[in-house]
Amino acid sequence: MELILKNISYSYGAFSALRSISASFSSGDMVALIGQNGSGKSTLLKCINRVVDPSRGDVFLDSLSVKELPINRVAEVMAYVPQYAEQIRFSTVFDMVLLGRKPYISGAPTKQDYAKVAKSITQLGLQELAMRRVDTLSGGERQRVMIARAVAQEPKIILLDEPIANLDIKQQFAVMKLLQELALDGIIVIVAIHDIALASRFCNRAVMLKHGTLFASGGREVYNSDTINRLFDIEVDNYGSDYFDTRWLCGQQL
């Protein structure tokens, strides 16, 4: 499958959040969406998933406009994990993850639906929390539940907005490794992320936004000191090298 963004623009009233963003991704791509706060990352994910419709431009799945697809078909193809986990009282972790099977359930869930939910819970290390109420979990645990729900959906595209922001280092690595494995299985994974070290380690593609415009895109070659300096308006001492290493952000000489 190919996901094509063509001249995506979006405005909140008089404020232009996105301006003519174009890019294309193929099955197997794991894409890091990088930029300063307010650069348009979250808005772009919402435009892709039809949470909001672009002011201009279009999103295509292969040659078909997403606007032409019924909402339930979009739900089968795309899963979206927002930046902040939903607050749903009294729902257990298992039931929350089961919601990921909603596009496929016409009546009662089947044994296959339950099996896929159990698998997703296991993949995210939530087995001991399966019967816990979601509103009793920590922020990081709730975030993992939302990711498990997206995985249970079995989409061809997963969009994630800062999915590791509330996780400890161990869980950050575990989630990024799982997302990488999903990409290797043929899913397009697009993850908005601030951690450049993890992005460069796990993602084979990068899309960098600045002030709502496409600043840079490509493979791991875009992680160079000049690009990072200009993207984040900082000065990273690279000790005479053109290669960017995240340790320079901490002033550590190699």
C-alpha atoms as one frame of an Amber mdcrd trajectory, in Angstrom:
protein
   0.000   0.000   0.000   1.072   3.577  -0.641  -0.012   6.571   1.433   0.221
   9.834  -0.478  -0.141  13.323   0.979  -0.747  15.929  -1.684  -0.499  19.633
  -0.805  -2.099  19.252   2.636  -3.006  22.578   4.221  -5.065  23.267   7.322
  -6.066  26.412   9.179  -7.531  27.066  12.609  -9.433  30.219  11.780  -6.876
  32.781  10.635  -3.967  30.640  11.844  -2.343  28.488   9.174  -1.216  25.275
  10.907  -0.123  23.394   7.767   0.932  24.719   4.380   1.181  22.496   1.286
   2.611  19.332   2.859   3.366  16.630   0.284   4.958  13.239   0.952   4.479
   9.571   0.156   5.046   6.415   2.178   4.977   2.731   1.328   4.243  -0.488
   3.197   7.101  -1.182   5.571   7.983   2.451   6.257   8.365   3.595   9.839
   8.281   7.362   9.709   9.422   9.768  12.423   7.409  12.995  12.371   9.711
  15.560  13.965   9.511  19.256  14.772   9.161  21.849  17.491   5.969  22.122
  19.508   3.354  23.811  17.361   4.993  22.795  14.078   1.862  20.971  12.861
   2.674  17.340  13.673  -0.580  16.543  15.483  -2.660  18.395  12.906  -1.046
  16.465  10.062  -1.853  13.138  11.730  -5.474  14.235  12.171  -5.687  15.261
   8.511  -4.400  11.873   7.401  -6.929  10.043   9.554  -9.896  12.304   8.721
 -10.261  13.461  12.302 -10.274  16.820  10.519 -10.514  17.464   6.805  -7.693
  19.443   5.188  -8.512  22.995   4.153  -6.774  22.179   0.879  -5.117  19.135
  -0.605  -5.939  15.461  -0.284  -4.800  12.152   1.176  -4.663   9.089  -1.045
  -4.485   5.384  -0.293  -2.876   4.100  -3.459  -4.939   5.994  -6.052  -8.107
   6.427  -3.974  -8.876   9.609  -2.067  -9.547   9.022   1.623 -12.492  11.417
   1.285 -14.179   8.841  -0.945 -13.935   6.075   1.650 -16.695   5.379   4.192
 -15.638   6.115   7.761 -15.812   2.428   8.736 -13.450   1.575   5.868 -11.017
   4.259   7.063 -11.194   2.665  10.521 -10.254  -0.701   9.031  -7.249   0.753
   7.214  -5.974   3.317   9.739  -5.517   3.284  13.496  -4.883   6.507  15.377
  -3.326   6.855  18.840  -3.802  10.435  20.103  -1.316  12.243  22.291  -3.525
  11.993  25.358  -5.183   8.712  26.319  -8.962   8.719  26.490 -10.537   8.935
  29.927 -13.262   6.272  29.965 -14.468   5.323  33.430 -15.294   1.767  34.460
 -13.912   0.183  31.260 -11.381  -2.589  31.799  -8.147  -2.773  29.830  -9.446
  -5.824  27.968 -12.682  -4.075  26.968 -10.788  -0.952  25.884  -8.501  -2.966
  23.625 -11.532  -4.870  22.306 -12.800  -1.544  20.910 -10.033  -1.891  18.332
 -12.022  -4.759  16.811 -15.122  -2.561  16.373 -14.711  -2.097  12.579 -15.007
  -5.874  12.149 -17.733  -6.716  14.675 -21.316  -6.703  13.403 -22.840  -8.561
  16.360 -21.090 -10.213  19.272 -17.289 -10.502  19.278 -15.957 -13.816  18.038
 -13.292 -16.082  19.517 -10.953 -14.671  16.874 -11.631 -11.116  18.108 -10.872
 -12.134  21.686  -7.688 -13.907  20.570  -6.429 -10.824  18.759  -7.160  -8.675
  21.808  -5.242 -11.085  24.033  -2.315 -11.038  21.613  -2.202  -7.230  21.563
  -2.347  -7.067  25.354   0.561  -9.497  25.529   2.591  -7.569  22.950   2.318
  -4.414  25.077   3.072  -6.240  28.323  -0.343  -5.551  29.839  -1.294  -9.075
  30.903  -1.353  -8.302  34.634  -3.503  -5.224  33.995  -6.049  -6.845  31.654
  -8.930  -6.794  34.155  -7.985  -3.469  35.747 -10.140  -0.414  35.125  -8.449
   1.989  32.746  -9.127   4.983  34.978  -7.029   3.401  37.746  -3.896   3.180
  35.585  -0.970   5.569  35.326  -0.607   7.833  32.309   2.048   5.590  30.796
  -0.053   2.464  31.322  -3.073   4.097  29.688  -0.907   5.069  26.734   0.155
   1.454  26.270  -3.512   0.425  26.386  -4.297   2.834  23.541  -1.424   1.438
  21.491  -2.661  -2.110  22.165  -6.108  -1.072  20.932  -4.573   0.235  17.711
  -2.589  -2.976  17.218  -5.731  -5.081  17.774  -7.378  -3.115  14.982  -4.993
  -4.773  12.500  -4.673  -1.659  10.338  -2.448  -1.145   7.334  -1.459   2.285
   8.697  -0.858   3.284  12.331  -0.622   6.963  13.274   0.752   7.741  16.723
   1.029  11.145  18.381   3.846  11.150  20.975   3.147   7.543  22.032   6.215
   7.235  24.280   6.026  10.619  26.017   4.749   9.171  29.310   6.732   5.929
  29.267   9.894   5.014  31.133  13.024   4.158  29.152  12.368   0.410  29.169
   8.833   0.833  27.839   9.953   3.428  25.288  12.343   0.915  23.767   9.737
  -1.866  23.939   7.072   0.211  22.176   9.434   1.499  19.485  10.711  -2.031
  18.845   7.144  -3.318  18.519   6.268  -0.524  16.080   9.389  -1.332  14.069
   8.364  -4.995  13.925   4.894  -3.993  12.709   6.508  -1.901   9.976   8.718
  -4.817   8.965   5.505  -6.851   8.625   4.274  -4.339   6.048   2.360  -1.738
   8.071   3.006   1.961   7.481   3.850   3.445  10.897   3.947   7.228  11.349
   4.975   8.404  14.798   5.238  11.989  16.028   8.240  11.952  18.335  10.615
  14.353  20.088  13.321  11.831  20.958  15.720  12.106  18.015  17.898   9.278
  19.309  15.015   6.806  19.252  13.721   8.185  15.961  17.061   7.707  14.222
  17.487   4.247  15.719  14.090   2.757  14.872  12.640   4.780  11.959  13.822
   4.381   8.367  12.137   7.625   7.255  11.881  11.115   8.702   9.543  14.022
   7.963  10.511  17.283   9.643   8.051  20.140  10.020   8.747  23.740  10.940
   6.066  26.429  11.293   3.600  24.254   9.397   5.822  23.676   6.370   7.850
  20.694   5.206  11.377  21.464   6.392  13.141  18.221   5.410  12.345  14.609
   4.578  14.241  11.476   3.689  16.113   8.628   5.332  18.605   8.665   8.168
  20.815  11.052   6.196  18.579  13.939   7.303  19.846  13.550  10.869  22.826
  15.837  10.410  23.949  18.647  12.642  23.050  21.451  10.213  19.483  20.204
   9.746  18.915  19.666  13.471  20.358  23.094  14.303  18.072  24.885  11.857
  14.998  22.769  12.653  15.118  23.435  16.393  16.893  26.812  16.331  19.771
  25.519  18.439  23.508  25.210  18.088  24.866  21.708  18.543  28.639  21.418
  18.753  29.481  18.555  16.394  33.230  18.700  17.026  34.071  19.145  13.373
  31.890  16.318  12.074  28.918  16.550   9.710  27.388  13.478  11.359  24.822
  14.216  14.044  24.982  12.328  17.323  22.376  13.019  20.000  25.054  13.018
  22.718  26.109  16.430  21.405  22.818  17.811  22.694  24.155  17.103  26.180
  27.581  18.569  25.471  29.275  15.182  25.585  32.373  14.880  23.442  32.838
  11.489  21.782
